[in-house]
Backbone as ProteinMPNN parsed JSONL, in Angstrom:
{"seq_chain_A": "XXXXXXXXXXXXXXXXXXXXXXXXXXXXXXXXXXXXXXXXXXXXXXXXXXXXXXXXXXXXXXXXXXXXXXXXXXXXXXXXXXXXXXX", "coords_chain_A": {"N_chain_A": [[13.796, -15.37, -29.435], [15.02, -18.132, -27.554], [14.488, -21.607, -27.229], [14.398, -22.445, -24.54], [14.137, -20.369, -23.287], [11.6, -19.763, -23.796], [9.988, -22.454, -23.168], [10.424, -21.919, -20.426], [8.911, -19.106, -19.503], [6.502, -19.799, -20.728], [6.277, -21.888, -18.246], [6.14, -20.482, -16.108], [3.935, -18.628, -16.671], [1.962, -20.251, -16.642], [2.151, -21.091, -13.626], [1.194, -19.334, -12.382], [-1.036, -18.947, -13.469], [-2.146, -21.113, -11.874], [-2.022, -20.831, -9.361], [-3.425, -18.221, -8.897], [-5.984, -19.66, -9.715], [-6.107, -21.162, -7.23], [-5.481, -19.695, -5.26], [-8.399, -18.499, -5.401], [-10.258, -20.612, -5.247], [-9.549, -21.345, -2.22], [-10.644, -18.513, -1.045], [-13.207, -18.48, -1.882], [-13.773, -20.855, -0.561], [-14.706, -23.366, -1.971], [-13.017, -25.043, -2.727], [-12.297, -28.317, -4.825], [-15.16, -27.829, -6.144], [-15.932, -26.074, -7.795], [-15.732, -24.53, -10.738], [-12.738, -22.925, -12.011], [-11.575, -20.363, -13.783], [-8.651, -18.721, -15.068], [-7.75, -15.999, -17.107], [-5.451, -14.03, -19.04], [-6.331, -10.407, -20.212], [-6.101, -8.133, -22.584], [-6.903, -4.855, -21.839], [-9.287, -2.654, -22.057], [-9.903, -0.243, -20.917], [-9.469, 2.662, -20.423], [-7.836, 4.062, -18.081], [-6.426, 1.877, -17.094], [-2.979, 0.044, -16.867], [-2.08, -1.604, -18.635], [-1.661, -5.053, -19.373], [-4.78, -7.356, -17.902], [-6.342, -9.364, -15.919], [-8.59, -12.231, -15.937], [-11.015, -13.77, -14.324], [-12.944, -16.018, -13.977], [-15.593, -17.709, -12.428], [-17.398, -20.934, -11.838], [-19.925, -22.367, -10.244], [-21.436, -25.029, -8.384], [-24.213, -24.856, -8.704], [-24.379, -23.662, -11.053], [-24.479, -21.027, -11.706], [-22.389, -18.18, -13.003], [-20.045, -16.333, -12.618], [-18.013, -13.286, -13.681], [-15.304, -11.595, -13.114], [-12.767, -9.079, -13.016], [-9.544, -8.362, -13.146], [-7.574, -5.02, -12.59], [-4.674, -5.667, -13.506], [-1.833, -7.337, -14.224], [-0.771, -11.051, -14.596], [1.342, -12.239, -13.316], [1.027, -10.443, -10.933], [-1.333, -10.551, -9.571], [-2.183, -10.447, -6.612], [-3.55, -11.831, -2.789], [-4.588, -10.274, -1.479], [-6.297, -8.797, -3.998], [-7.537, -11.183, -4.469], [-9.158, -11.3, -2.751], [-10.63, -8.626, -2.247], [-11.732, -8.906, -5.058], [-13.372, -11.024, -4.486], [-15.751, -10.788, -1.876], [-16.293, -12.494, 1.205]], "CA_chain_A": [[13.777, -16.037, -28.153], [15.351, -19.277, -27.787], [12.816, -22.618, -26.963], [14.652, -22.79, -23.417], [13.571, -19.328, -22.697], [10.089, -19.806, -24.283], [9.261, -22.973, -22.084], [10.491, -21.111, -19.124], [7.865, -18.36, -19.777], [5.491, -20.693, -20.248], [5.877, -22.503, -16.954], [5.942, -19.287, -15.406], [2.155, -18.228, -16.798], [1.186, -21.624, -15.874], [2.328, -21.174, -12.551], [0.728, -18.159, -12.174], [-2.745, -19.434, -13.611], [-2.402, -22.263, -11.237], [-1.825, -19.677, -8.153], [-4.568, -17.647, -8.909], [-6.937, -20.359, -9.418], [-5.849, -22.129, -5.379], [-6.434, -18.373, -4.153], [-10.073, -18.257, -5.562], [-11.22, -21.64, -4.594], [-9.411, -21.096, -1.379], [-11.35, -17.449, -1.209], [-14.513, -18.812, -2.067], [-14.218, -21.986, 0.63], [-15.63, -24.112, -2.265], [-12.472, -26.515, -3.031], [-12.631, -28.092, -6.138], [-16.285, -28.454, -6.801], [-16.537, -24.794, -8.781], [-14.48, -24.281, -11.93], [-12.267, -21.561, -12.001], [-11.087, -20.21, -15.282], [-8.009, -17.583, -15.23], [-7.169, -15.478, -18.453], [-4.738, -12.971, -19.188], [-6.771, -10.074, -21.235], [-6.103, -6.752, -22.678], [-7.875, -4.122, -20.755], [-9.751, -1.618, -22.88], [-10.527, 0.964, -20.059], [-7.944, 3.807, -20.78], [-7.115, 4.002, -17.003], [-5.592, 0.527, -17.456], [-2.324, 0.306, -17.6], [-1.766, -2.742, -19.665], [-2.57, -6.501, -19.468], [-5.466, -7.462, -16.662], [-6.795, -10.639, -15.306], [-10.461, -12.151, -15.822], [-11.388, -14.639, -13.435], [-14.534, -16.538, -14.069], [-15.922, -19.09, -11.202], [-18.942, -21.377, -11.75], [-19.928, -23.303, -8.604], [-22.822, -26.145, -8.227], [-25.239, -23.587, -8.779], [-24.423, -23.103, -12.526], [-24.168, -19.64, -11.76], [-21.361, -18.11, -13.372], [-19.348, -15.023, -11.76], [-16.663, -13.185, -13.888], [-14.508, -10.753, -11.955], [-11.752, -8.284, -13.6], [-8.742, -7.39, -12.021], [-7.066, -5.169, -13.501], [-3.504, -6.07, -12.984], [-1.086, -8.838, -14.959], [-1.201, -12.708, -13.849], [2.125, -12.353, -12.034], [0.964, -9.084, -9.558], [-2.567, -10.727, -8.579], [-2.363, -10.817, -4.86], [-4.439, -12.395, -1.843], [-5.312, -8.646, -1.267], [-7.147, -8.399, -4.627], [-8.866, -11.631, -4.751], [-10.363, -11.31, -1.348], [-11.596, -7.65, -3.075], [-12.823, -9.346, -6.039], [-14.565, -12.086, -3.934], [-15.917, -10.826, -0.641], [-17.244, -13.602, 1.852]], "C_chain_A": [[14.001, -17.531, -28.406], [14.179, -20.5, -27.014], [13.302, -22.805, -25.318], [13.765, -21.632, -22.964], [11.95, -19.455, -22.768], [9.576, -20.89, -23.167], [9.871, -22.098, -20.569], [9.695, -20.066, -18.922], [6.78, -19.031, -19.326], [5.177, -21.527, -19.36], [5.691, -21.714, -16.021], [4.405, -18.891, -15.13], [1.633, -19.098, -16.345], [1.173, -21.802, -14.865], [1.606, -20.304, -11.775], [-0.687, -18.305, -12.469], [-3.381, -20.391, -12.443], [-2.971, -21.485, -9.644], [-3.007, -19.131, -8.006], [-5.786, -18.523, -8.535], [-7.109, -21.082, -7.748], [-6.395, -20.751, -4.895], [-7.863, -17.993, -4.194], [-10.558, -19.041, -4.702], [-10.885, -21.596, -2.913], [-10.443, -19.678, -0.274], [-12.878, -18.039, -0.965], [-14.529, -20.269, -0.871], [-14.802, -23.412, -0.416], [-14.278, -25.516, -2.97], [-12.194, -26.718, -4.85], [-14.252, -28.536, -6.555], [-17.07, -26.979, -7.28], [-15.363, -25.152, -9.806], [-14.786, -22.739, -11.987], [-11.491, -20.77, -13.263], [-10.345, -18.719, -14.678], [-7.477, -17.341, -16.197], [-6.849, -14.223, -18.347], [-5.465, -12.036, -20.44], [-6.037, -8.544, -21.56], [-6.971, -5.546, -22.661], [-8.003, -3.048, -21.872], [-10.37, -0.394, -22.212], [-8.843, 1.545, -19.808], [-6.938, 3.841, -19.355], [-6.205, 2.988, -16.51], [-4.332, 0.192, -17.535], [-1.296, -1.194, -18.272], [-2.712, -4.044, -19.285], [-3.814, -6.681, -17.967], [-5.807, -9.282, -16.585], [-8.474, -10.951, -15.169], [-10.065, -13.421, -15.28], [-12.739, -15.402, -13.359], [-14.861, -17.938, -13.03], [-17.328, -19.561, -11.45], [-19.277, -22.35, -10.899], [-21.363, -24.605, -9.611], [-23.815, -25.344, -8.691], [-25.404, -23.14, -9.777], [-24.332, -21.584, -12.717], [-22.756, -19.152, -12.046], [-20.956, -16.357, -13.4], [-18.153, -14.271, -12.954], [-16.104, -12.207, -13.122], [-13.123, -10.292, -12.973], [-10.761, -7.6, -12.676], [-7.446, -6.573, -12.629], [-5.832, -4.49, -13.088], [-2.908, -7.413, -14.095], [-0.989, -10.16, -13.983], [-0.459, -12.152, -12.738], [1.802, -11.136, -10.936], [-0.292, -9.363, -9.093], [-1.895, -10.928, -7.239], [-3.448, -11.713, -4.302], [-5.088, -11.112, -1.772], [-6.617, -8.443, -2.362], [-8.207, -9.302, -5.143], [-9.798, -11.702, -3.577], [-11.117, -9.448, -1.546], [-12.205, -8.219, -3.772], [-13.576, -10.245, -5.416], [-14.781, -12.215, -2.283], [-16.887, -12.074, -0.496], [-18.627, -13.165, 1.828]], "O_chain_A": [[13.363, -18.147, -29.259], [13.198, -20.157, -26.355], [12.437, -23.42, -24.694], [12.741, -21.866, -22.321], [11.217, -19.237, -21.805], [8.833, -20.462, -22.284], [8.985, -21.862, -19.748], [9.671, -19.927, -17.699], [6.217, -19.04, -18.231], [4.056, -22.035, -19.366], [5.085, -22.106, -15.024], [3.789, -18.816, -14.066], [0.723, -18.885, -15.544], [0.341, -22.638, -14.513], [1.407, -20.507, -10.577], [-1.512, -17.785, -11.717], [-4.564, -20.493, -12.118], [-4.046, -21.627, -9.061], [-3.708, -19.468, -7.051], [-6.474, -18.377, -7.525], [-8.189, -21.429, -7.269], [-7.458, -20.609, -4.289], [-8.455, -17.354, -3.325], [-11.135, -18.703, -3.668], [-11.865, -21.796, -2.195], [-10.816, -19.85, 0.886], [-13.504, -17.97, 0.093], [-15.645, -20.519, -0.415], [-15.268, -24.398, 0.155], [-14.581, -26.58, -3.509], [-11.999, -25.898, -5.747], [-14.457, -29.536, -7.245], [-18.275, -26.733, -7.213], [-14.375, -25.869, -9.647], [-15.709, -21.925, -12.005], [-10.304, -21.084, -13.164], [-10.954, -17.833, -14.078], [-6.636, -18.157, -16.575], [-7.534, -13.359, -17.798], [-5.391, -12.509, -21.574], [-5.461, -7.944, -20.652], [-7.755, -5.361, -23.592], [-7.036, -2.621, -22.502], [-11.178, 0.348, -22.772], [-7.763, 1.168, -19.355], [-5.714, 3.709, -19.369], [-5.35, 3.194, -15.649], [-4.22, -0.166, -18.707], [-0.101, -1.485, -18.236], [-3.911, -4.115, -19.017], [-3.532, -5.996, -16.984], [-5.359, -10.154, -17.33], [-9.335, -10.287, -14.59], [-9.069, -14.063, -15.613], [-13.514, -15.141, -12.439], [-14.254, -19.008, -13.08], [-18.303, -18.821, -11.324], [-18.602, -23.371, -11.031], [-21.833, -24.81, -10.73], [-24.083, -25.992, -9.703], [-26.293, -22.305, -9.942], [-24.13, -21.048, -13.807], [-21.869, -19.669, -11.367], [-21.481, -15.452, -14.049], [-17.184, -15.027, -13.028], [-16.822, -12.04, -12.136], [-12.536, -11.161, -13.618], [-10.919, -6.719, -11.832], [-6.464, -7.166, -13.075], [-5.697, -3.377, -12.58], [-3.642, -8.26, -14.603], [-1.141, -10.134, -12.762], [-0.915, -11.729, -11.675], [2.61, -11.072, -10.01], [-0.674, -8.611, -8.196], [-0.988, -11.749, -7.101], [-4.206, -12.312, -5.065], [-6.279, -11.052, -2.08], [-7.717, -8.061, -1.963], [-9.209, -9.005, -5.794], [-10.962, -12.102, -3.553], [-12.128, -9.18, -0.898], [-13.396, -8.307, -3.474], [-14.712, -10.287, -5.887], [-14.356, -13.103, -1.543], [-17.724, -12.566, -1.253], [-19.511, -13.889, 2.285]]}, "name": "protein", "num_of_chains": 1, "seq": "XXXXXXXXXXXXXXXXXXXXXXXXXXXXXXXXXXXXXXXXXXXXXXXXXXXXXXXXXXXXXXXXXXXXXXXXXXXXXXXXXXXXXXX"}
């Protein structure tokens, strides 16, 4: 893979981390005053069928949420973070 293709990838995932993270804090109502951490993992539950998405949110509250969705960056939806984080 040539380095054009490679940063083009990589602005892709980044775009896609970025995405995710606006639909949480958006989701959650809380802005930016939680941190939202999105990572691409490999799902070890057989029904799986490949990469998934962990989502970890820690508000004011120090309380710290993770949430599994399991799906690749680019196919999270609005659909599945308003599953993973009912009001």
């Amino acid at each position: 893979m040539n380095l054009a293709a490679q940063m083009k990838e990589r602005a892709a995932t980044l775009w896609h981390f970025q995405r995710i993270r606006r639909l949480v804090r958006q989701q959650e109502g809380s802005g930016s005053q939680a941190m939202v951490s999105v990572t691409q993992i490999f799902c070890q539950d057989p029904a799986c069928p490949g990469p998934a998405t962990q989502i970890t949110v820690m508000g004011l509250d120090l309380l710290r949420r993770v949430v599994v969705i399991h799906r690749p960056l680019d196919q999270v939806e609005l659909a599945d973070i308003r599953t993973a984080f009912p009001n």
